[in-house]
XYZ file of C-alpha atoms in Angstrom:
341
model
C -39.856 -71.742 7.043
C -36.530 -70.970 5.336
C -34.567 -69.478 8.254
C -31.332 -69.441 6.250
C -32.913 -67.296 3.619
C -34.446 -64.928 6.231
C -31.106 -64.521 8.009
C -29.391 -63.780 4.714
C -32.058 -61.049 3.942
C -31.762 -59.530 7.452
C -27.910 -59.473 7.221
C -28.219 -57.804 3.791
C -30.674 -55.250 5.147
C -28.358 -54.406 8.110
C -25.446 -54.062 5.786
C -27.356 -51.801 3.443
C -28.589 -49.600 6.351
C -25.051 -49.354 7.790
C -23.689 -48.380 4.365
C -26.362 -45.707 3.887
C -25.558 -44.259 7.352
C -21.809 -44.192 6.441
C -22.541 -42.278 3.279
C -24.616 -39.740 5.076
C -21.895 -39.133 7.697
C -19.280 -39.063 4.962
C -21.201 -36.498 2.832
C -22.025 -34.313 5.821
C -18.371 -34.133 6.850
C -15.936 -31.863 5.148
C -13.417 -34.574 4.692
C -12.629 -38.234 5.064
C -9.564 -40.308 5.880
C -10.637 -42.988 3.409
C -7.299 -43.707 1.593
C -8.149 -43.337 -2.120
C -5.251 -41.083 -3.065
C -7.238 -37.837 -2.867
C -10.061 -39.213 -5.015
C -12.582 -38.788 -2.191
C -15.054 -35.903 -1.852
C -15.130 -32.489 -0.199
C -18.324 -30.774 0.847
C -18.109 -27.177 -0.437
C -20.676 -25.875 1.994
C -18.504 -27.148 4.821
C -15.414 -25.730 3.138
C -17.104 -22.268 2.875
C -17.765 -22.364 6.596
C -14.137 -23.303 7.299
C -12.945 -20.539 5.027
C -14.917 -17.925 7.044
C -13.609 -19.331 10.323
C -10.089 -19.273 8.937
C -10.227 -15.689 7.737
C -11.792 -14.532 10.913
C -9.404 -16.614 13.051
C -6.432 -15.099 11.235
C -8.053 -11.702 11.664
C -8.022 -12.206 15.481
C -4.273 -12.815 15.339
C -3.849 -9.661 13.284
C -6.009 -7.661 15.698
C -4.160 -9.044 18.765
C -0.790 -8.433 17.267
C -1.019 -4.684 16.746
C 0.019 -4.062 20.397
C 3.035 -6.368 20.364
C 6.495 -6.071 18.899
C 6.073 -6.922 15.182
C 9.614 -8.082 14.490
C 9.456 -6.628 10.999
C 11.708 -8.315 8.425
C 11.973 -7.833 4.597
C 11.288 -10.405 1.984
C 12.985 -8.159 -0.492
C 11.788 -5.518 -2.907
C 8.669 -5.568 -5.103
C 8.992 -4.761 -8.835
C 7.877 -1.226 -7.984
C 10.934 -0.923 -5.693
C 8.808 -0.911 -2.487
C 9.810 -2.933 0.600
C 7.988 -6.289 0.961
C 7.821 -6.785 4.710
C 6.776 -9.700 6.832
C 6.044 -9.720 10.572
C 5.482 -12.199 13.349
C 1.754 -11.384 12.972
C 1.847 -12.642 9.418
C 3.148 -15.963 10.662
C 0.723 -16.134 13.584
C -2.193 -15.556 11.193
C -0.770 -18.129 8.766
C -0.470 -20.675 11.581
C -4.126 -20.216 12.538
C -5.469 -20.214 9.035
C -3.312 -22.787 7.243
C -3.286 -25.479 9.938
C -6.900 -24.875 10.903
C -7.824 -25.669 7.303
C -5.394 -28.572 6.893
C -6.549 -30.193 10.110
C -10.161 -29.878 9.007
C -9.634 -31.000 5.422
C -6.483 -33.145 5.324
C -7.108 -34.109 1.697
C -6.947 -30.680 -0.018
C -4.095 -28.459 -1.179
C -3.684 -25.168 0.721
C -1.354 -22.477 -0.586
C -0.348 -19.605 1.722
C 1.707 -16.501 1.163
C 3.783 -17.489 4.211
C 4.225 -21.043 3.111
C 7.997 -21.021 3.800
C 7.495 -20.623 7.561
C 7.429 -23.748 9.645
C 6.626 -23.874 13.342
C 6.077 -27.029 15.334
C 3.595 -25.186 17.560
C 1.318 -24.767 14.566
C 0.755 -28.505 14.500
C -1.351 -28.048 17.683
C -3.876 -25.790 15.979
C -7.263 -27.637 16.237
C -9.581 -28.374 13.364
C -12.463 -25.932 12.892
C -15.832 -26.922 14.485
C -18.206 -26.720 11.553
C -21.360 -27.858 13.457
C -22.501 -24.548 14.998
C -24.023 -21.780 12.813
C -21.558 -18.978 12.141
C -23.030 -15.748 13.587
C -24.356 -13.472 10.947
C -24.227 -16.199 8.273
C -27.393 -18.138 8.771
C -28.050 -18.207 5.026
C -25.274 -20.685 4.577
C -27.379 -23.349 6.342
C -30.125 -22.801 3.770
C -27.878 -23.863 0.944
C -27.658 -27.488 -0.263
C -24.477 -29.499 0.174
C -22.337 -29.766 -2.888
C -19.630 -32.429 -3.239
C -16.514 -32.163 -5.397
C -13.359 -34.296 -5.772
C -10.674 -33.288 -3.314
C -8.015 -33.558 -5.961
C -9.700 -30.651 -7.868
C -9.640 -28.306 -4.929
C -6.957 -25.716 -4.148
C -7.362 -23.187 -1.290
C -5.348 -19.936 -1.510
C -4.906 -17.939 1.700
C -3.404 -14.546 2.443
C -2.840 -14.316 6.235
C -2.269 -10.571 6.209
C -2.793 -8.427 3.103
C -1.184 -4.956 3.237
C 1.544 -5.854 5.690
C 3.365 -2.624 4.981
C 0.327 -0.577 5.886
C -0.161 -2.723 8.986
C 3.301 -1.703 10.188
C 2.346 1.952 9.471
C -0.915 1.552 11.443
C -2.986 2.225 8.284
C -5.356 -0.515 9.425
C -8.227 0.343 7.063
C -6.301 -1.438 4.206
C -5.649 -4.680 6.150
C -7.555 -7.894 5.283
C -7.235 -11.621 5.646
C -8.369 -13.696 2.719
C -9.329 -17.257 1.698
C -10.217 -18.499 -1.754
C -11.342 -21.893 -2.923
C -10.557 -22.807 -6.545
C -12.024 -25.835 -8.322
C -9.895 -26.951 -11.338
C -8.239 -23.566 -11.343
C -11.497 -21.537 -11.312
C -12.224 -19.366 -8.185
C -15.501 -20.499 -6.690
C -15.594 -19.325 -3.073
C -14.021 -16.047 -1.809
C -13.810 -14.663 1.726
C -12.354 -11.266 2.642
C -12.284 -10.289 6.249
C -11.517 -6.840 7.704
C -9.991 -7.483 11.181
C -10.256 -3.888 12.394
C -13.923 -3.353 11.430
C -14.954 -6.952 12.044
C -16.589 -7.108 8.615
C -16.566 -10.366 6.574
C -17.592 -10.560 2.973
C -17.986 -13.876 1.242
C -19.418 -15.272 -2.002
C -20.049 -18.709 -3.497
C -20.208 -18.466 -7.234
C -23.595 -19.289 -8.687
C -24.978 -19.733 -5.126
C -25.125 -16.876 -2.596
C -23.182 -13.982 -1.089
C -22.963 -12.738 2.484
C -25.936 -10.600 3.445
C -23.753 -7.492 3.710
C -22.631 -7.674 0.027
C -23.526 -4.258 -1.449
C -25.922 -3.842 -4.391
C -24.443 -1.338 -6.839
C -26.486 -0.092 -9.790
C -24.778 0.086 -13.204
C -24.157 3.716 -14.321
C -23.097 3.777 -17.920
C -22.151 7.433 -17.702
C -19.275 6.483 -15.389
C -17.375 5.323 -18.412
C -16.837 8.961 -19.369
C -15.260 9.840 -16.027
C -14.144 6.512 -14.405
C -12.892 6.380 -10.862
C -9.685 4.362 -10.996
C -7.693 2.971 -8.036
C -4.063 1.882 -8.293
C -1.532 0.658 -5.747
C 0.038 3.246 -3.482
C 3.390 1.583 -4.171
C 3.166 2.229 -7.915
C 5.425 4.930 -9.248
C 3.884 8.248 -10.340
C 4.088 7.229 -13.999
C 1.240 4.735 -13.588
C -1.224 7.423 -12.502
C -0.242 9.610 -15.515
C -0.529 6.766 -17.957
C -3.870 5.590 -16.483
C -5.321 9.091 -16.668
C -4.151 9.324 -20.263
C -5.792 6.044 -21.231
C -9.074 6.531 -19.370
C -9.475 10.179 -20.267
C -8.863 13.610 -18.770
C -12.112 13.327 -16.777
C -10.916 10.167 -15.014
C -10.052 10.310 -11.397
C -7.061 8.210 -10.373
C -6.540 7.414 -6.625
C -4.067 5.293 -4.710
C -4.808 2.663 -2.055
C -3.157 -0.337 -0.473
C -4.057 -4.015 -0.286
C -5.369 -6.026 -3.221
C -8.316 -7.272 -1.125
C -9.210 -3.759 -0.069
C -9.046 -2.419 -3.659
C -11.117 -5.240 -5.054
C -13.775 -4.684 -2.427
C -13.774 -0.935 -3.182
C -14.722 -1.828 -6.767
C -17.344 -4.319 -5.531
C -18.953 -1.742 -3.303
C -18.999 0.975 -5.996
C -16.319 3.372 -4.622
C -14.270 2.793 -7.785
C -15.119 1.718 -11.320
C -11.704 0.259 -12.122
C -8.823 -1.327 -10.169
C -5.656 -1.391 -12.261
C -2.439 -3.186 -11.286
C 0.238 -2.997 -14.006
C 3.021 -5.296 -12.596
C 3.329 -8.721 -11.099
C 0.912 -9.745 -8.409
C 0.549 -13.029 -6.472
C -2.465 -15.239 -6.709
C -3.120 -15.324 -2.927
C -3.619 -11.537 -3.181
C -6.387 -11.763 -5.790
C -8.086 -15.213 -5.746
C -10.701 -14.367 -3.067
C -11.535 -11.105 -4.753
C -11.811 -12.842 -8.106
C -14.368 -15.279 -6.730
C -16.444 -12.463 -5.154
C -16.347 -10.464 -8.379
C -17.550 -13.460 -10.451
C -20.468 -13.925 -8.042
C -21.649 -10.324 -8.379
C -21.194 -10.364 -12.162
C -17.988 -8.320 -12.075
C -14.766 -9.420 -13.712
C -11.063 -9.785 -13.101
C -8.638 -10.548 -15.956
C -5.010 -9.860 -16.822
C -4.440 -6.591 -18.653
C -4.337 -8.736 -21.808
C -7.821 -10.045 -21.067
C -6.952 -13.578 -19.949
C -8.659 -15.351 -17.126
C -6.389 -16.327 -14.203
C -5.744 -19.994 -13.492
C -5.543 -20.836 -9.811
C -4.425 -24.438 -10.168
C -1.951 -25.708 -7.601
C 0.605 -26.704 -10.331
C 0.637 -23.280 -11.926
C 2.897 -20.321 -11.131
C 1.968 -18.285 -8.063
C 2.528 -15.001 -9.835
C 0.393 -13.233 -12.427
C 2.893 -11.322 -14.554
C 0.600 -9.436 -16.945
C -1.060 -7.186 -14.394
C -4.736 -7.206 -13.628
C -7.882 -5.232 -14.590
C -10.828 -5.360 -12.181
C -14.255 -3.988 -12.836
C -17.822 -4.515 -11.602
C -19.306 -3.309 -14.902
C -18.168 -2.581 -18.492
C -15.080 -4.723 -18.341
C -14.733 -5.097 -22.116
C -14.951 -1.321 -22.558
C -12.085 -0.728 -20.179
C -10.141 -3.715 -21.532
C -9.876 -1.904 -24.852
C -7.863 0.824 -23.063
C -5.161 -1.621 -21.946
C -2.977 -1.776 -25.083
C -2.122 1.901 -24.802
C -1.270 1.404 -21.077
C 0.837 -1.664 -21.749
C 2.675 0.157 -24.560
C 3.325 3.274 -22.353
C 4.737 1.220 -19.468
C 7.336 -0.514 -21.681
């Protein structure tokens, strides 16, 4: 009997089994500390779960903060001349969302609206527990794992969208948002409403949350589109929009980019038009959700928006958002662009 050969075979079998077990654990986890300069993999299903937990965790900070002193400060003026406020609640939500994600996936880029705020206490935020099922989201567990290179992933978060309205207690406009972009393309979007405890999510080409509304296409709406614009826009925008979309169009104002996108997704409006600069953390989650339900978001010039980490955080050519008939409405944009200059 060749004992040497048998021992070598057994050692090889043990090594192979150990390696297979390592790969299984590695793939099931959202991240890894294996030092290959961000060339290792990220599990997108795990990242979706973390994105939901982040948005809802930030939402809890927003909900808790409404009864405390907000300590409102100004980050300056928007291009529309409106105040751009920030509060302690923005920072508390940022702390929970940003560090929760970074401590769960230490190998991905996360970009937050409140990125300039540093707080040593945030370092104590624990990683998200991805093992239990998330209540109301059992269909996530039915999806297959999908692995991507960590270096291709950028997560955009808005810890408190519609801060101005939050300070005015117009809570219906307030959301927290998380978006996962792969090579600049928005793939996963999560929009959470803290004050109604509603969370909408979508994974492009895969699934949406069970509460995502089904909205039938009504071609006749093109003759009298319902258009929503920012409540901070000057009156000229409403006049120009009505001129471009026709006398029968109905132009309304609302706050919060996340809120306005979801109002298009759920069929309340046919068009969301924003004519000035807007930041990518305001729109990335909505862009991913729109793509998943066959809607569309582009600049007013018709360009897709690149959410890569090395790009500019601002979109300077405005945005056009529709669930249906995007090309039809896009043809109206040159007259609006001309009128606004």
